[in-house]
Short mmCIF file of C-alpha atoms and ligand atoms in Angstrom, two decimals:
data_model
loop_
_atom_site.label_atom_id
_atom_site.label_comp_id
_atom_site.label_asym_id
_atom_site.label_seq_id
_atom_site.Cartn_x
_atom_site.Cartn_y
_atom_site.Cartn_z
CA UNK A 1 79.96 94.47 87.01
CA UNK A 2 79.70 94.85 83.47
CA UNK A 3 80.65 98.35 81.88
CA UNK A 4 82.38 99.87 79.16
CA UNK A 5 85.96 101.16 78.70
CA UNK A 6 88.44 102.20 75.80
CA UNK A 7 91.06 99.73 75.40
CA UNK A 8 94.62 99.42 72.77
CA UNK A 9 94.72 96.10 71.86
CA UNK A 10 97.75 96.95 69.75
CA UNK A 11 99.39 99.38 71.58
CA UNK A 12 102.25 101.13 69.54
CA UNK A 13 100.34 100.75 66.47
CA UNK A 14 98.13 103.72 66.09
CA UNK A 15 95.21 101.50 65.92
CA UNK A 16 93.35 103.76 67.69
CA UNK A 17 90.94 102.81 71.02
CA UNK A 18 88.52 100.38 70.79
CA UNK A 19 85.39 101.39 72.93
CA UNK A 20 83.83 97.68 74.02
CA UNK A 21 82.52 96.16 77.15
CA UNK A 22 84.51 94.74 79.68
CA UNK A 23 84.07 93.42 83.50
CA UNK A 24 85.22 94.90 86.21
CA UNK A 25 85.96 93.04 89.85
CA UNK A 26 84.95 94.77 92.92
CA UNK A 27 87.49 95.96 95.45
CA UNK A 28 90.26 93.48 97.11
CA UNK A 29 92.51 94.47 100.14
CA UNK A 30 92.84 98.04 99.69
CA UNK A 31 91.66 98.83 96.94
CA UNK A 32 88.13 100.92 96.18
CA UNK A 33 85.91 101.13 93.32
CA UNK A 34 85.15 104.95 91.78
CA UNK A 35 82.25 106.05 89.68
CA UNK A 36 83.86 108.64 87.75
CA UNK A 37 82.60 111.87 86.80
CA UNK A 38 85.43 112.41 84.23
CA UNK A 39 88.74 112.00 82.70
CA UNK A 40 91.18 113.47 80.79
CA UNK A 41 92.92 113.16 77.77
CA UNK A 42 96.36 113.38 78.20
CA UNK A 43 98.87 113.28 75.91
CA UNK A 44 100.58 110.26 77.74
CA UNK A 45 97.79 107.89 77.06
CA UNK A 46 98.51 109.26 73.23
CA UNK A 47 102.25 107.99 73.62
CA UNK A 48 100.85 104.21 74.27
CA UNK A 49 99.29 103.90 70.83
CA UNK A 50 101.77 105.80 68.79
CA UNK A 51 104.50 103.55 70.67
CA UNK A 52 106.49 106.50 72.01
CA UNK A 53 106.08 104.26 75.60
CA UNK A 54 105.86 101.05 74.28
CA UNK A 55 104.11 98.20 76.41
CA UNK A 56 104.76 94.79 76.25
CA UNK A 57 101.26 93.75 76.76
CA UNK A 58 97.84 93.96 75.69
CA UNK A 59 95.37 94.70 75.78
CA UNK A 60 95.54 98.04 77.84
CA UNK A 61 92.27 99.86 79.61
CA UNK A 62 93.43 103.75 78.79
CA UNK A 63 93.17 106.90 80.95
CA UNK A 64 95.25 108.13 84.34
CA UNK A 65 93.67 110.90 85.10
CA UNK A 66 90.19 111.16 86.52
CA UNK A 67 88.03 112.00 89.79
CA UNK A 68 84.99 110.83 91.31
CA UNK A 69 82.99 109.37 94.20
CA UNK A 70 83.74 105.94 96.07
CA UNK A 71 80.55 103.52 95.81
CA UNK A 72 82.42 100.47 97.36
CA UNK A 73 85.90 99.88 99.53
CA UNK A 74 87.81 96.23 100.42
CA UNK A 75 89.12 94.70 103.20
CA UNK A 76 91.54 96.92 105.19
CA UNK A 77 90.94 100.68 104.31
CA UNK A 78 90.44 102.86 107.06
CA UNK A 79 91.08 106.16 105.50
CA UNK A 80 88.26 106.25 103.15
CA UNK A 81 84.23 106.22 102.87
CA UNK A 82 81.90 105.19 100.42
CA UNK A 83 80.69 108.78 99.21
CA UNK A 84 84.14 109.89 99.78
CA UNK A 85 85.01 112.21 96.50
CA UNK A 86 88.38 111.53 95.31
CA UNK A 87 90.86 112.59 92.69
CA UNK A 88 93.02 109.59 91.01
CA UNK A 89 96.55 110.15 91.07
CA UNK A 90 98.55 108.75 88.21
CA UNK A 91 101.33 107.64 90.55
CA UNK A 92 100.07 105.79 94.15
CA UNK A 93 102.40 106.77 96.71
CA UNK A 94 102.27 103.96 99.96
CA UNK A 95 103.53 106.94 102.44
CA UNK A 96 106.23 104.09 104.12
CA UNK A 97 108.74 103.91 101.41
CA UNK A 98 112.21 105.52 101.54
CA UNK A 99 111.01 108.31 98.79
CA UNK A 100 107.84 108.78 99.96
CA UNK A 101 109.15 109.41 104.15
CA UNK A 102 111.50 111.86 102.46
CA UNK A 103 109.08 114.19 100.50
CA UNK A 104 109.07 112.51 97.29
CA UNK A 105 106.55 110.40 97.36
CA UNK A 106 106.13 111.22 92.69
CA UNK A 107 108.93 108.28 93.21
CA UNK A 108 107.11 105.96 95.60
CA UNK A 109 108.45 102.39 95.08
CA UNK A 110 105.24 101.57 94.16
CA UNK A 111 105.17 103.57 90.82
CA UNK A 112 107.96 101.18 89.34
CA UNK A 113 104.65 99.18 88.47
CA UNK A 114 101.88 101.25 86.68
CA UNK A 115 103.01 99.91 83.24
CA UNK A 116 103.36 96.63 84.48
CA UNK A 117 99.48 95.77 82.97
CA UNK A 118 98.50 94.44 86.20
CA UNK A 119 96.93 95.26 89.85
CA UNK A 120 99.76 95.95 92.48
CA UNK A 121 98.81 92.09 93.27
CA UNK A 122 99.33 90.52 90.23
CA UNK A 123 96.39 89.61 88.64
CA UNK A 124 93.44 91.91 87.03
CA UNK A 125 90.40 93.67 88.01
CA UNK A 126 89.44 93.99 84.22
CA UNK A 127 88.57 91.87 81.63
CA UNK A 128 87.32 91.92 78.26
CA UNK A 129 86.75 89.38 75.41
CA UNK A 130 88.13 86.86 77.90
CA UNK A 131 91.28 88.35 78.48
CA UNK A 132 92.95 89.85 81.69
CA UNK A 133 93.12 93.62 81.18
CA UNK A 134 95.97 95.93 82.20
CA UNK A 135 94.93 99.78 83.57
CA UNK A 136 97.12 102.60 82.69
CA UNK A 137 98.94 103.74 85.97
CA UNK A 138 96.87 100.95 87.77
CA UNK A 139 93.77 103.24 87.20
CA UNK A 140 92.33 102.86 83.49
CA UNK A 141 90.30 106.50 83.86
CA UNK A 142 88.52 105.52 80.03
CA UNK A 143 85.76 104.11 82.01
CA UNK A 144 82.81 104.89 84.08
CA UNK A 145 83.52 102.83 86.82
CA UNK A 146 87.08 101.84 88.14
CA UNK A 147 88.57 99.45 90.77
CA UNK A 148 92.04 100.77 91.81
CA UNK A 149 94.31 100.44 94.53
CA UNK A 150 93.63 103.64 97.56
CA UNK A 151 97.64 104.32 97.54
CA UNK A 152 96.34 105.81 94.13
CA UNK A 153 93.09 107.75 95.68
CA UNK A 154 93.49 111.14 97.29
CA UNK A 155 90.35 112.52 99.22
CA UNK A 156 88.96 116.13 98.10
CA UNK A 157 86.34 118.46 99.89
CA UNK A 158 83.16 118.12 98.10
CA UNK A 159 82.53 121.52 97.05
CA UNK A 160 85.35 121.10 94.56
CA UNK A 161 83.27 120.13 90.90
CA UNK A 162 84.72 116.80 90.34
CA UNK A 163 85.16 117.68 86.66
CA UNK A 164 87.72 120.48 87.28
CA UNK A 165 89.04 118.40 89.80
CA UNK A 166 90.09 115.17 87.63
CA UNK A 167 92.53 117.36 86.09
CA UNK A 168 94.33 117.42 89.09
CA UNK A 169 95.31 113.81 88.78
CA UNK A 170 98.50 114.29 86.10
CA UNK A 171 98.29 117.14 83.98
CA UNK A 172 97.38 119.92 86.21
CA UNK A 173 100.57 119.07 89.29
CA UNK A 174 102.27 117.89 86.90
CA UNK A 175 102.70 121.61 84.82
CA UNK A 176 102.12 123.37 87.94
CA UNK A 177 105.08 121.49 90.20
CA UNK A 178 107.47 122.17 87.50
CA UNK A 179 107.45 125.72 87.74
CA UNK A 180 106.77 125.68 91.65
CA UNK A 181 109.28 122.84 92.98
CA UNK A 182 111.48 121.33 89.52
CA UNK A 183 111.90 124.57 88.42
CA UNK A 184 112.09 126.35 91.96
CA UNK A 185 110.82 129.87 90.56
CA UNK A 186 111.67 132.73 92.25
CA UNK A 187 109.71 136.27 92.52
CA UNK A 188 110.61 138.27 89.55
CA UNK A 189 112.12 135.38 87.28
CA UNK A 190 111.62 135.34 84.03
CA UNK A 191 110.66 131.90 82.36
CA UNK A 192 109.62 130.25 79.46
CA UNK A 193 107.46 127.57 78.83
CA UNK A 194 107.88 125.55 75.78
CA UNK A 195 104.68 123.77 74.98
CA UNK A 196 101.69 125.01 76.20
CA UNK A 197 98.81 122.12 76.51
CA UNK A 198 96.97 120.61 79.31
CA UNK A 199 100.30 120.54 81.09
CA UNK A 200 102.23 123.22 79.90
CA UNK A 201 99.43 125.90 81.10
CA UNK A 202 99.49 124.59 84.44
CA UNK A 203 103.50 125.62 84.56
CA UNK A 204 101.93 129.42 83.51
CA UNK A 205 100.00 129.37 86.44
CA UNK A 206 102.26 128.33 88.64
CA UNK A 207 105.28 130.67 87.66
CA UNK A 208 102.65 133.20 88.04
CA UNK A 209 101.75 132.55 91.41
CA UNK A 210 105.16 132.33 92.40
CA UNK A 211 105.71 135.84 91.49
CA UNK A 212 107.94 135.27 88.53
CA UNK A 213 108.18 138.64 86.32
CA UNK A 214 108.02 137.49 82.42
CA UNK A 215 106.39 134.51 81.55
CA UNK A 216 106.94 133.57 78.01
CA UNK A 217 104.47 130.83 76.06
CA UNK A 218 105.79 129.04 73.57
CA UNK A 219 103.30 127.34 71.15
CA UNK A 220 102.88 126.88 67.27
CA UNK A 221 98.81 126.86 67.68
CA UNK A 222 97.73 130.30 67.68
CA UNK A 223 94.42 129.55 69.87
CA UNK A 224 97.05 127.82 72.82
CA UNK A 225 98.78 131.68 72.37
CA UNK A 226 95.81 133.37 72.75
CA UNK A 227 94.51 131.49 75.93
CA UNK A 228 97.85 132.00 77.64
CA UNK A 229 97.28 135.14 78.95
CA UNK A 230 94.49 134.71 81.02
CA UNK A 231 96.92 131.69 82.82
CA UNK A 232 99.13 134.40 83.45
CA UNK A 233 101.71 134.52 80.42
CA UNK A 234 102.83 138.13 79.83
CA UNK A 235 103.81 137.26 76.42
CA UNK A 236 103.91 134.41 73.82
CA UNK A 237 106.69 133.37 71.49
CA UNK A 238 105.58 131.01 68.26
CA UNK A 239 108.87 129.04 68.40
CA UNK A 240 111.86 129.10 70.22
CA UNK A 241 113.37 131.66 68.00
CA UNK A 242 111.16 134.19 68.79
CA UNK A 243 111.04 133.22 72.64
CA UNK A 244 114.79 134.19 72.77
CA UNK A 245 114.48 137.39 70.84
CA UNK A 246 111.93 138.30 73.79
CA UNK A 247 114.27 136.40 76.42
CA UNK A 248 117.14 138.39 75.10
CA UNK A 249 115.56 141.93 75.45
CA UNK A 250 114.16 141.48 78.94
CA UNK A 251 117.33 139.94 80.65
CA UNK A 252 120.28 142.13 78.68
CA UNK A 253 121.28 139.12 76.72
CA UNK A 254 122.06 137.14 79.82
CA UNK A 255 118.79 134.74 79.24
CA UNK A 256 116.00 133.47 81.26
CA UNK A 257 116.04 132.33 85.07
CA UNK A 258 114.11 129.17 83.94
CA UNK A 259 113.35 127.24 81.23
CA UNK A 260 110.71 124.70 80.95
CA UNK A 261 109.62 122.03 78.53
CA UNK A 262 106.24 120.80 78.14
CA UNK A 263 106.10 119.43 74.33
CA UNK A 264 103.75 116.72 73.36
CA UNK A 265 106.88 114.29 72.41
CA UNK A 266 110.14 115.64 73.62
CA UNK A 267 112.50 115.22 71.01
CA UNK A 268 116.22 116.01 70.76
CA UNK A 269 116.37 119.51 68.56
CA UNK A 270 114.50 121.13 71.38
CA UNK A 271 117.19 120.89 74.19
CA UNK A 272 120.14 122.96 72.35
CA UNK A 273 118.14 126.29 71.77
CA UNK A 274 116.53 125.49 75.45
CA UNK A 275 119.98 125.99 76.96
CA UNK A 276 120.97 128.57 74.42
CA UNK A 277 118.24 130.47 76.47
CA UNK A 278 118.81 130.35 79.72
CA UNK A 279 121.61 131.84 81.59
CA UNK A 280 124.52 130.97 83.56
CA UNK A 281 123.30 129.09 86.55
CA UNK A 282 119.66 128.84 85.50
CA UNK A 283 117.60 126.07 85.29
CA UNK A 284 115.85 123.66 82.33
CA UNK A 285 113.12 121.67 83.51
CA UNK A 286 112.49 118.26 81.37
CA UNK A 287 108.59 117.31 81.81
CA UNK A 288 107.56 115.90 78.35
CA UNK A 289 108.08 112.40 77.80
CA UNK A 290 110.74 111.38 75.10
CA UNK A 291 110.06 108.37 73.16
CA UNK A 292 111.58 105.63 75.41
CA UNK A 293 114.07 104.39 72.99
CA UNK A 294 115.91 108.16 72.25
CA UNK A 295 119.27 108.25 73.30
CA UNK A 296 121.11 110.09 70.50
CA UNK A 297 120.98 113.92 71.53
CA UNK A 298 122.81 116.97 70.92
CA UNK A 299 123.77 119.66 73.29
CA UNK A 300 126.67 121.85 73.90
CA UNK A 301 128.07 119.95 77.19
CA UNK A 302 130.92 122.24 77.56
CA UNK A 303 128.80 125.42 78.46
CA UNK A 304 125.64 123.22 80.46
CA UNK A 305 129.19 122.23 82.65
CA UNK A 306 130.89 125.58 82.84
CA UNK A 307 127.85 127.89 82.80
CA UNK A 308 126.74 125.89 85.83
CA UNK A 309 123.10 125.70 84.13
CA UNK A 310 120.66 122.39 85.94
CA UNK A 311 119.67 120.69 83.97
CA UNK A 312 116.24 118.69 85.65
CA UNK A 313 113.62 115.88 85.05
CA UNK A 314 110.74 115.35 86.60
CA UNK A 315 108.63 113.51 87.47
CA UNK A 316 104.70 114.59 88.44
CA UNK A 317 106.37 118.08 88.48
CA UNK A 318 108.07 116.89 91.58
CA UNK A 319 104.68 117.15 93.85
CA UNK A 320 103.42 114.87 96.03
CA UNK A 321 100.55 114.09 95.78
CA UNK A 322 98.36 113.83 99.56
CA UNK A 323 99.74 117.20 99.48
CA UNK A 324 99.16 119.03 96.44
CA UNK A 325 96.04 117.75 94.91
CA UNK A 326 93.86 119.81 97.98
CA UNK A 327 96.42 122.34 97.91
CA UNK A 328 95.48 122.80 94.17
CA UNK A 329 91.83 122.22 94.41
CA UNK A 330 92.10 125.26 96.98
CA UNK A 331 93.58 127.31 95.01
CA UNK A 332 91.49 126.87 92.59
CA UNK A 333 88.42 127.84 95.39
CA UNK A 334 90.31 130.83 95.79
CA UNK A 335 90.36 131.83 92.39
CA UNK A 336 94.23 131.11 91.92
CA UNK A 337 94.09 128.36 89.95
CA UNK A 338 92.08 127.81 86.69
CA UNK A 339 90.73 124.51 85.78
CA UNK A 340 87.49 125.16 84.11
CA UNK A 341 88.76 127.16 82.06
CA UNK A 342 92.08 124.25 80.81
CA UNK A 343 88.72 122.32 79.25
CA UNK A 344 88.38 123.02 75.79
CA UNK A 345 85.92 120.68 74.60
CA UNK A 346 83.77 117.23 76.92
CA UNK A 347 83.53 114.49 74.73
CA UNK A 348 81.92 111.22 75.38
CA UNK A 349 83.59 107.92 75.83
CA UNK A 350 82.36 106.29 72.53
CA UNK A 351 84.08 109.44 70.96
CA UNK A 352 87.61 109.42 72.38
CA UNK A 353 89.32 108.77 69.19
CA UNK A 354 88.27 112.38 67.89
CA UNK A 355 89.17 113.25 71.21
CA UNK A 356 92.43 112.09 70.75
CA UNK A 357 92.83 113.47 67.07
CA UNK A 358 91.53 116.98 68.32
CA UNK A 359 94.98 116.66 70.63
CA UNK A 360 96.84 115.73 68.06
CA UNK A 361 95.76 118.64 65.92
CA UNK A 362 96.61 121.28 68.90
CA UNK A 363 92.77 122.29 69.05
CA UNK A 364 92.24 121.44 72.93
CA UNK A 365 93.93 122.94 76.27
CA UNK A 366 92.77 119.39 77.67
CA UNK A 367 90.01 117.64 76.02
CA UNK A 368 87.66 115.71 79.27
CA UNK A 369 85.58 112.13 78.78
CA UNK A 370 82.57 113.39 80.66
CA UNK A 371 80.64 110.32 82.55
CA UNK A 372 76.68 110.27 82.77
CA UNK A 373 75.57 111.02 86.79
N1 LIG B 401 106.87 114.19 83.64
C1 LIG B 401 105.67 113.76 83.94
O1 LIG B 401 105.44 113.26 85.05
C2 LIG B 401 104.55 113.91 82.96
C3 LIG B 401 103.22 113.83 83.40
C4 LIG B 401 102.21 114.09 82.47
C5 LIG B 401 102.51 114.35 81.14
N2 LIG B 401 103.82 114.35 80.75
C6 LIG B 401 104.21 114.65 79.38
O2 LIG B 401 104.10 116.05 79.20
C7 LIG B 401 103.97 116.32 77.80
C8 LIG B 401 102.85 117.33 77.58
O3 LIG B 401 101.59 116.69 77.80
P1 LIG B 401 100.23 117.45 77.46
O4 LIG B 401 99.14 116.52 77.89
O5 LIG B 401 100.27 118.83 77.94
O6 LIG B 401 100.29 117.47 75.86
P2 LIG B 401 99.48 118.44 74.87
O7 LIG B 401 99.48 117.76 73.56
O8 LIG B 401 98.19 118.84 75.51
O9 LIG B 401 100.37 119.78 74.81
C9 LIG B 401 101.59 119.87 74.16
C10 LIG B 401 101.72 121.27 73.58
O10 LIG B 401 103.03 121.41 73.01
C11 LIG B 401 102.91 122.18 71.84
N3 LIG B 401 104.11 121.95 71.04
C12 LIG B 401 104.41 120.87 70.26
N4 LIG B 401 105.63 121.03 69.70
C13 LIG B 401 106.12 122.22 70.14
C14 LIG B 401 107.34 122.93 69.94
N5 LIG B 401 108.31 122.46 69.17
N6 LIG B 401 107.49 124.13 70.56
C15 LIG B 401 106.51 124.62 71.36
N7 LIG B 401 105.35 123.97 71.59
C16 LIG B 401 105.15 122.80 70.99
C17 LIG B 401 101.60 121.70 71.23
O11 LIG B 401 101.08 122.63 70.29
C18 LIG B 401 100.72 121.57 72.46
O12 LIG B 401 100.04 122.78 72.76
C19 LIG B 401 103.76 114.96 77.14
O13 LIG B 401 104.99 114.49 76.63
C20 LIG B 401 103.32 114.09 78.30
O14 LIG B 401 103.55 112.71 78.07
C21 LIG B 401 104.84 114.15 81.63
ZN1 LIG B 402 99.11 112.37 82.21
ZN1 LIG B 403 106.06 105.02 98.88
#
């Protein structure tokens, strides 16, 4: 079918996203194609054109995280309808491989390809001027319509709006799992989160429902401070000097339980005052993405070793996804969770680039590419 997506045809560049037509194949051997309802804008899309992830090909179809309703399934899948509402998860998990048997199915084998630029089988489902196009994590959520393997679809009760629920494809387990699983919060904890966007607010929410006692938000943007309370932050820091004043007076100088970063770009100044923070046998969660080619940091290795402090990536917040995405989109039923409230401004697809700039410039929580019904 023909349609219309927002595609990087220099990626690394800041060229910005070129909204054109393109084709798009129907389903193969399990796969499914989804008319979405929406996407977001996260800021990992933002790292393709600035170069921060570089690809090695072109041109790219944008987007990774998204939900909507199946209108058409291929050969071989059992497990879903057409009609079927579904949230698209950023990373497919196959539910056979070693990781994903062992309850880590964020590091299913099959993730090792979603910046390969191509379908799990090779070739492309999209194409534009010509060309074969690659789909961000397999998905390519800047479009109305996508064809995309089911390892990537999760099923959702339909009472759950399907524009709250395509956050719940990357940003929203992916801030929430770090304080619930990376970060393993405990009742009465007291945390901080550095960075608090589309992700980072997710974390909030999730150190509050796990009881923790202080929640700290760190942000420069005064607006992202202001909203953070109603996620559940009991107070907000504008940089890391103030969060450790706070830090400091609530834990007797011994620091917080937890520590987690949620940046935009995770750069190497942050990591020293992260660990000056947090105290002896606590934990720092890494969820920002560093700019692939950093390896030059500096941090004080001696007292990370002897302090016995963790210091932990992750990846998708450590969820899994057939899991966590209707866990979330419960809570959220139940009041628990916020998503509506995470969308600052709906934008339409010929506007993403002031979509993206309005990131850039800290004015959104998580700016959404709403679809026409
Ligand atoms: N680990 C994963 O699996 C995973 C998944 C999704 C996104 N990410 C990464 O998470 C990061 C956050 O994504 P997002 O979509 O929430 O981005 P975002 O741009 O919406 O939010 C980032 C926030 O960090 C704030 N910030 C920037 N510099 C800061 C600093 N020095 N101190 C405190 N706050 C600061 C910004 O004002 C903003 O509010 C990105 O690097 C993204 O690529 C990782
Ligand atoms: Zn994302
Ligand atoms: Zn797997």
């Amino acid at each position: 079918m023909k349609t219309v997506g927002a595609l990087l045809w220099e990626p690394g560049t800041n060229s910005g996203w070129s909204v054109e037509e393109i084709e798009l194949d129907g389903p193969k051997t399990g796969e499914a194609t989804v008319k979405l309802a929406a996407s977001g804008i996260c800021h990992s899309d933002d790292h393709l054109d600035t170069g921060d992830i570089p690809l090695p090909w072109a041109p790219v179809l944008g987007g990774h995280e998204g939900a909507g309703v199946v209108t058409e399934i291929g050969e071989g899948v059992v497990d879903l309808e057409v009609g079927d509402h579904v949230v698209l998860s950023f990373l497919p998990s196959c539910g056979k491989c070693r990781m994903c048997v062992s309850g880590q199915s964020n590091m299913c084998d099959l993730g090792s390809g979603v910046l390969g630029g191509t379908s799990p089988d090779g070739t492309h489902r999209i194409h534009a001027q010509g060309k074969g196009v690659g789909a961000m994590s397999y998905l390519g959520t800047f479009a109305p319509y996508v064809t995309v393997p089911v390892t990537a679809l999760v099923r959702i009760d339909k009472d759950i709006p399907l524009k709250a629920a395509a956050l719940i494809g990357c940003g929203v387990p992916t801030g929430w799992g770090s304080a619930v699983y990376s970060a393993d919060m405990q009742l009465g904890d007291t945390v901080v989160i550095i960075g608090t966007g589309g992700v980072g607010m997710n974390a909030v929410q999730g150190s509050r429902q796990k009881g923790a006692k202080h929640i700290i938000a760190v942000d420069p943007v005064a607006s992202k401070r202001e909203a953070a309370p109603q996620f559940g932050a009991t107070h907000t820091a504008k940089d890391l000097a103030e969060a450790a004043e706070l830090v400091a007076g609530f834990t007797n100088g011994q620091g917080a339980d937890r520590v987690i970063v949620t940046v935009g770009v995770l750069t190497p100044e942050i990591l020293q005052p992260a660990q000056e923070m947090t105290r002896r046998g606590g934990t720092i969660v890494l969820t920002s993405a560093a700019p692939v080619m950093q390896r030059d940091i500096q941090l004080d290795l001696f007292t990370l070793a002897m302090s016995g402090k963790r210091l932990q990536g992750t990846l998708y917040g450590s969820t899994n996804a057939r899991n966590d995405i209707p866990l979330i989109a419960d809570l959220y039923r139940r009041g628990e969770h916020k998503l509506d409230e995470l969308i600052t401004k709906e934008y339409k697809l010929e506007d993403i680039n002031t979509a993206f700039q309005d990131m850039r410039g800290g004015k959104n929580i998580r700016g959404v590419i709403v679809y026409e019904d």
